[in-house]
Amino acid sequence: MYNHQKVPAYGFFNDRYRDFVRGSQWNNKPGYAFNQEASLYDLFHLICGSCTDYYKFKNPHQTINYVECHDNYTFFDYGTTFLKKEESEVIQACKVALQLVLISQGVPFIHSGQEFFRTKMGIENSYKSSDVYNRIDYGRRDKYKKNVVAIKDLIEIRKQYSDLRMNDPKDISQRIHLLEGLSDFHLATIEIDGKEGKLYLIIKNDEIVKSITLTNTILIFDSNTKCNNYGNIYSLKDPGVYIFKENK
C-alpha cells in the first residue's frame, strides 16, 4: 500500500482506514467505532478519501475503504472474540463502521454478510476451515433485517448523490469541510457543498443524546432508515450516520 504513488491506476485495501475505525489486532486497541475518542483530523481525512492529508493517495479511487474482508477476523468476531466485548456493543460498533464506509469518498468494500454481522465463530483466518465456519448464515440476515434495510437505504443515498462519490482531490478539498463547532470526540459534523445544495453528514459513535442545530434542513437518513424530516434542531441518540440536505 505504501507504494501507491508508483501505481496511480490501482486501488489498495486501506489498512489505515480499517485500523482507525475498527482497531488493530496488532496493538490490541479498539477503534473509533467502539465509542473511542479519536482524532477528528484523521476521521475527516479518511472520509475525504485519504487523498487530502499527509498520506495522500493520488485520487479517492485508490482507497478501498473497508473494515473487514475474507482475511483475518470479521468485525463481529474481532469485537466478541478478540476484544471480548459484549455482543450488543459490538453490533453497535459494526453498524457505525459500515455506515461510515458507505459515506466516505473512495471505493466502499462490503464483505459478504457484513450487513448482518457475519461470524466465523471466532476463527481468525478461515482459509483452511470447513464450510461450517465459512458459510453465509442467512438466519442472521432474517434476525438483523433492520440493519440490512438500513444498509440498502444508505447505498441508495450514495448512488443518488454524486457528492458522496467525487473523483478529484481538489474538488474534495474545496467542497468538503469539517464543522468543528458542531463536533467533538464522539460526534463529527461534515458539510459538503453539493451540486444541488449542501449536504451534512454527522457521524456519532456513542449513545449520549445530543442536540444539534442545522437550520432549514431535511433529515434524509437517521442512522437506521431513510426518512424525510424537516427541521432546524435535531435530537440524535443512536450511534451511526445521519445525513441532512439543505431545504431549498
Short mmCIF file of C-alpha atoms in Angstrom, two decimals:
data_model
loop_
_atom_site.label_atom_id
_atom_site.label_comp_id
_atom_site.label_asym_id
_atom_site.label_seq_id
_atom_site.Cartn_x
_atom_site.Cartn_y
_atom_site.Cartn_z
CA MET A 1 0.00 0.00 0.00
CA TYR A 2 2.88 2.38 0.67
CA ASN A 3 3.93 2.27 -3.00
CA HIS A 4 0.59 3.69 -4.12
CA GLN A 5 2.20 6.73 -5.79
CA LYS A 6 4.04 4.44 -8.21
CA VAL A 7 0.82 2.85 -9.49
CA PRO A 8 -1.87 5.56 -9.51
CA ALA A 9 -4.32 3.47 -11.58
CA TYR A 10 -4.52 0.79 -8.87
CA GLY A 11 -6.61 0.71 -5.72
CA PHE A 12 -5.45 -0.54 -2.33
CA PHE A 13 -7.16 -2.02 0.69
CA ASN A 14 -6.76 0.89 3.08
CA ASP A 15 -5.45 -0.71 6.29
CA ARG A 16 -5.16 2.74 7.83
CA TYR A 17 -8.92 3.15 7.40
CA ARG A 18 -9.62 -0.28 8.92
CA ASP A 19 -7.33 0.23 11.92
CA PHE A 20 -8.71 3.68 12.70
CA VAL A 21 -12.37 2.64 12.51
CA ARG A 22 -12.25 -0.96 13.75
CA GLY A 23 -8.97 -1.06 15.62
CA SER A 24 -5.83 -3.10 15.13
CA GLN A 25 -5.34 -6.63 16.39
CA TRP A 26 -1.61 -5.98 16.37
CA ASN A 27 -1.77 -3.31 19.06
CA ASN A 28 -4.84 -4.71 20.84
CA LYS A 29 -6.82 -1.46 20.66
CA PRO A 30 -10.45 -0.86 19.74
CA GLY A 31 -11.06 1.74 17.06
CA TYR A 32 -13.32 4.75 16.69
CA ALA A 33 -16.48 2.67 16.09
CA PHE A 34 -16.19 1.22 19.61
CA ASN A 35 -17.14 4.51 21.29
CA GLN A 36 -13.50 5.62 21.39
CA GLU A 37 -12.26 9.19 21.35
CA ALA A 38 -10.23 9.78 18.21
CA SER A 39 -8.60 12.49 16.15
CA LEU A 40 -11.20 14.50 14.24
CA TYR A 41 -8.45 15.38 11.78
CA ASP A 42 -7.80 11.73 10.93
CA LEU A 43 -11.51 10.86 10.77
CA PHE A 44 -12.22 13.79 8.46
CA HIS A 45 -9.44 12.93 6.03
CA LEU A 46 -10.39 9.27 5.91
CA ILE A 47 -13.93 10.36 4.98
CA CYS A 48 -12.35 12.60 2.33
CA GLY A 49 -10.83 9.57 0.61
CA SER A 50 -7.34 9.65 2.16
CA CYS A 51 -6.21 11.93 -0.66
CA THR A 52 -6.18 15.35 1.01
CA ASP A 53 -3.89 14.89 4.03
CA TYR A 54 -0.30 13.85 4.68
CA TYR A 55 -0.99 10.31 3.44
CA LYS A 56 -2.30 11.44 0.06
CA PHE A 57 -3.48 8.81 -2.32
CA LYS A 58 -3.35 10.36 -5.78
CA ASN A 59 -7.13 10.18 -6.07
CA PRO A 60 -10.01 8.77 -4.00
CA HIS A 61 -10.34 5.72 -6.26
CA GLN A 62 -7.07 4.42 -4.85
CA THR A 63 -8.58 3.84 -1.43
CA ILE A 64 -10.62 0.68 -0.87
CA ASN A 65 -12.42 1.64 2.33
CA TYR A 66 -13.06 -1.45 4.43
CA VAL A 67 -13.24 -2.72 8.00
CA GLU A 68 -13.38 -6.46 7.29
CA CYS A 69 -12.68 -8.84 4.39
CA HIS A 70 -12.00 -12.55 3.79
CA ASP A 71 -8.69 -12.39 5.70
CA ASN A 72 -8.46 -12.10 9.49
CA TYR A 73 -11.44 -11.66 11.82
CA THR A 74 -14.85 -10.49 10.72
CA PHE A 75 -15.73 -7.27 12.51
CA PHE A 76 -18.20 -9.11 14.75
CA ASP A 77 -15.61 -11.74 15.71
CA TYR A 78 -12.94 -9.10 16.24
CA GLY A 79 -15.17 -7.43 18.79
CA THR A 80 -16.55 -10.51 20.55
CA THR A 81 -13.57 -12.88 20.35
CA PHE A 82 -10.50 -10.65 20.20
CA LEU A 83 -11.63 -7.63 22.22
CA LYS A 84 -14.03 -9.74 24.34
CA LYS A 85 -16.74 -7.08 24.31
CA GLU A 86 -20.44 -7.63 24.86
CA GLU A 87 -22.37 -8.61 21.74
CA SER A 88 -24.70 -5.60 21.93
CA GLU A 89 -21.73 -3.22 22.00
CA VAL A 90 -20.09 -4.98 19.07
CA ILE A 91 -23.26 -4.80 16.96
CA GLN A 92 -23.44 -1.03 17.55
CA ALA A 93 -19.79 -0.71 16.50
CA CYS A 94 -20.38 -2.84 13.38
CA LYS A 95 -23.26 -0.54 12.44
CA VAL A 96 -21.19 2.64 12.86
CA ALA A 97 -18.25 1.21 10.90
CA LEU A 98 -20.16 0.01 7.84
CA GLN A 99 -22.24 3.18 7.63
CA LEU A 100 -19.03 5.18 7.78
CA VAL A 101 -17.60 3.16 4.88
CA LEU A 102 -20.66 3.98 2.79
CA ILE A 103 -20.46 7.76 3.22
CA SER A 104 -16.68 8.05 2.70
CA GLN A 105 -15.14 9.20 -0.56
CA GLY A 106 -13.40 6.36 -2.38
CA VAL A 107 -14.42 2.77 -3.06
CA PRO A 108 -16.63 1.14 -0.39
CA PHE A 109 -15.98 -2.54 0.27
CA ILE A 110 -18.61 -4.72 1.95
CA HIS A 111 -17.70 -8.27 2.94
CA SER A 112 -20.43 -10.84 2.22
CA GLY A 113 -22.75 -10.97 5.21
CA GLN A 114 -21.22 -7.96 6.92
CA GLU A 115 -24.58 -6.18 6.89
CA PHE A 116 -25.95 -8.87 9.21
CA PHE A 117 -22.86 -9.13 11.39
CA ARG A 118 -21.22 -12.17 9.85
CA THR A 119 -19.38 -14.53 12.18
CA LYS A 120 -16.91 -17.32 11.54
CA MET A 121 -17.33 -18.46 15.12
CA GLY A 122 -14.17 -16.71 16.24
CA ILE A 123 -11.85 -18.22 13.60
CA GLU A 124 -9.31 -15.53 12.72
CA ASN A 125 -8.18 -16.86 9.33
CA SER A 126 -10.60 -19.39 7.92
CA TYR A 127 -8.95 -20.28 4.59
CA LYS A 128 -8.38 -23.87 5.75
CA SER A 129 -11.59 -24.19 7.77
CA SER A 130 -14.70 -26.05 6.67
CA ASP A 131 -17.97 -24.67 5.33
CA VAL A 132 -19.30 -24.77 8.88
CA TYR A 133 -17.22 -21.63 9.51
CA ASN A 134 -17.16 -20.07 6.04
CA ARG A 135 -20.79 -20.38 5.01
CA ILE A 136 -23.17 -17.43 4.91
CA ASP A 137 -25.72 -17.86 7.69
CA TYR A 138 -28.90 -16.38 6.21
CA GLY A 139 -30.66 -16.88 9.51
CA ARG A 140 -28.66 -13.88 10.70
CA ARG A 141 -29.96 -11.87 7.74
CA ASP A 142 -33.50 -12.51 8.97
CA LYS A 143 -32.53 -11.83 12.59
CA TYR A 144 -30.89 -8.50 11.75
CA LYS A 145 -33.21 -7.44 8.94
CA LYS A 146 -33.45 -3.88 10.29
CA ASN A 147 -29.73 -3.35 9.74
CA VAL A 148 -29.87 -4.98 6.29
CA VAL A 149 -32.58 -2.50 5.27
CA ALA A 150 -30.55 0.40 6.70
CA ILE A 151 -27.54 -0.55 4.59
CA LYS A 152 -29.74 -0.85 1.48
CA ASP A 153 -31.11 2.62 2.16
CA LEU A 154 -27.65 4.08 2.61
CA ILE A 155 -26.43 2.50 -0.64
CA GLU A 156 -29.38 4.10 -2.44
CA ILE A 157 -28.48 7.50 -0.98
CA ARG A 158 -24.84 7.07 -2.03
CA LYS A 159 -25.99 6.32 -5.58
CA GLN A 160 -28.41 9.25 -5.59
CA TYR A 161 -25.90 11.91 -4.52
CA SER A 162 -22.78 12.16 -6.65
CA ASP A 163 -21.33 14.44 -3.94
CA LEU A 164 -20.61 11.24 -1.98
CA ARG A 165 -18.62 9.91 -4.96
CA MET A 166 -16.24 12.66 -6.05
CA ASN A 167 -13.29 11.99 -8.36
CA ASP A 168 -10.98 14.98 -7.96
CA PRO A 169 -8.93 15.58 -4.77
CA LYS A 170 -9.05 19.35 -5.42
CA ASP A 171 -12.82 19.17 -5.62
CA ILE A 172 -12.91 17.26 -2.34
CA SER A 173 -10.63 19.78 -0.62
CA GLN A 174 -12.70 22.75 -1.78
CA ARG A 175 -16.18 21.34 -1.17
CA ILE A 176 -15.95 19.18 1.98
CA HIS A 177 -15.48 20.88 5.36
CA LEU A 178 -15.30 19.77 8.98
CA LEU A 179 -17.57 21.92 11.16
CA GLU A 180 -15.51 21.92 14.33
CA GLY A 181 -18.03 23.99 16.26
CA LEU A 182 -20.59 21.19 15.80
CA SER A 183 -18.14 18.37 16.52
CA ASP A 184 -16.49 16.67 19.48
CA PHE A 185 -14.53 13.46 20.13
CA HIS A 186 -17.68 11.34 19.66
CA LEU A 187 -19.57 13.32 17.01
CA ALA A 188 -18.24 14.73 13.76
CA THR A 189 -20.24 17.12 11.57
CA ILE A 190 -19.18 17.47 7.94
CA GLU A 191 -20.56 19.90 5.37
CA ILE A 192 -20.49 19.17 1.64
CA ASP A 193 -21.09 21.96 -0.86
CA GLY A 194 -23.26 19.81 -3.09
CA LYS A 195 -24.17 20.38 -6.70
CA GLU A 196 -27.85 20.66 -5.76
CA GLY A 197 -27.39 22.21 -2.32
CA LYS A 198 -25.49 21.47 0.84
CA LEU A 199 -25.31 18.04 2.46
CA TYR A 200 -24.44 17.50 6.11
CA LEU A 201 -23.01 14.25 7.42
CA ILE A 202 -22.97 13.52 11.13
CA ILE A 203 -21.03 10.54 12.45
CA LYS A 204 -21.85 9.60 16.03
CA ASN A 205 -20.20 6.75 17.95
CA ASP A 206 -21.89 6.92 21.37
CA GLU A 207 -25.39 6.65 22.84
CA ILE A 208 -25.47 10.02 24.61
CA VAL A 209 -28.39 12.08 23.32
CA LYS A 210 -27.12 15.24 21.62
CA SER A 211 -28.98 18.22 20.22
CA ILE A 212 -27.69 19.84 17.05
CA THR A 213 -28.91 22.88 15.14
CA LEU A 214 -28.89 22.72 11.33
CA THR A 215 -31.20 25.47 10.15
CA ASN A 216 -33.55 24.84 7.23
CA THR A 217 -32.54 21.26 6.56
CA ILE A 218 -34.20 17.90 5.88
CA LEU A 219 -33.02 14.73 7.62
CA ILE A 220 -32.85 12.02 4.94
CA PHE A 221 -31.13 9.22 6.90
CA ASP A 222 -31.39 8.85 10.67
CA SER A 223 -28.80 6.11 11.34
CA ASN A 224 -31.50 3.45 10.90
CA THR A 225 -33.54 4.22 7.79
CA LYS A 226 -34.27 6.70 5.01
CA CYS A 227 -36.60 9.48 6.08
CA ASN A 228 -37.77 12.95 5.09
CA ASN A 229 -37.94 15.04 8.27
CA TYR A 230 -37.78 18.82 8.05
CA GLY A 231 -36.38 20.73 10.98
CA ASN A 232 -33.89 23.14 12.47
CA ILE A 233 -32.97 21.44 15.75
CA TYR A 234 -32.49 17.69 15.92
CA SER A 235 -32.07 15.28 18.83
CA LEU A 236 -29.63 12.48 17.98
CA LYS A 237 -29.46 9.34 20.11
CA ASP A 238 -28.43 6.20 18.25
CA PRO A 239 -24.84 5.68 17.13
CA GLY A 240 -24.38 5.75 13.37
CA VAL A 241 -24.53 8.14 10.43
CA TYR A 242 -27.09 10.93 9.98
CA ILE A 243 -27.49 12.67 6.63
CA PHE A 244 -29.19 16.03 6.09
CA LYS A 245 -29.79 18.02 2.91
CA GLU A 246 -30.38 21.73 2.54
CA ASN A 247 -34.06 22.58 2.18
CA LYS A 248 -34.19 24.65 -1.00
#
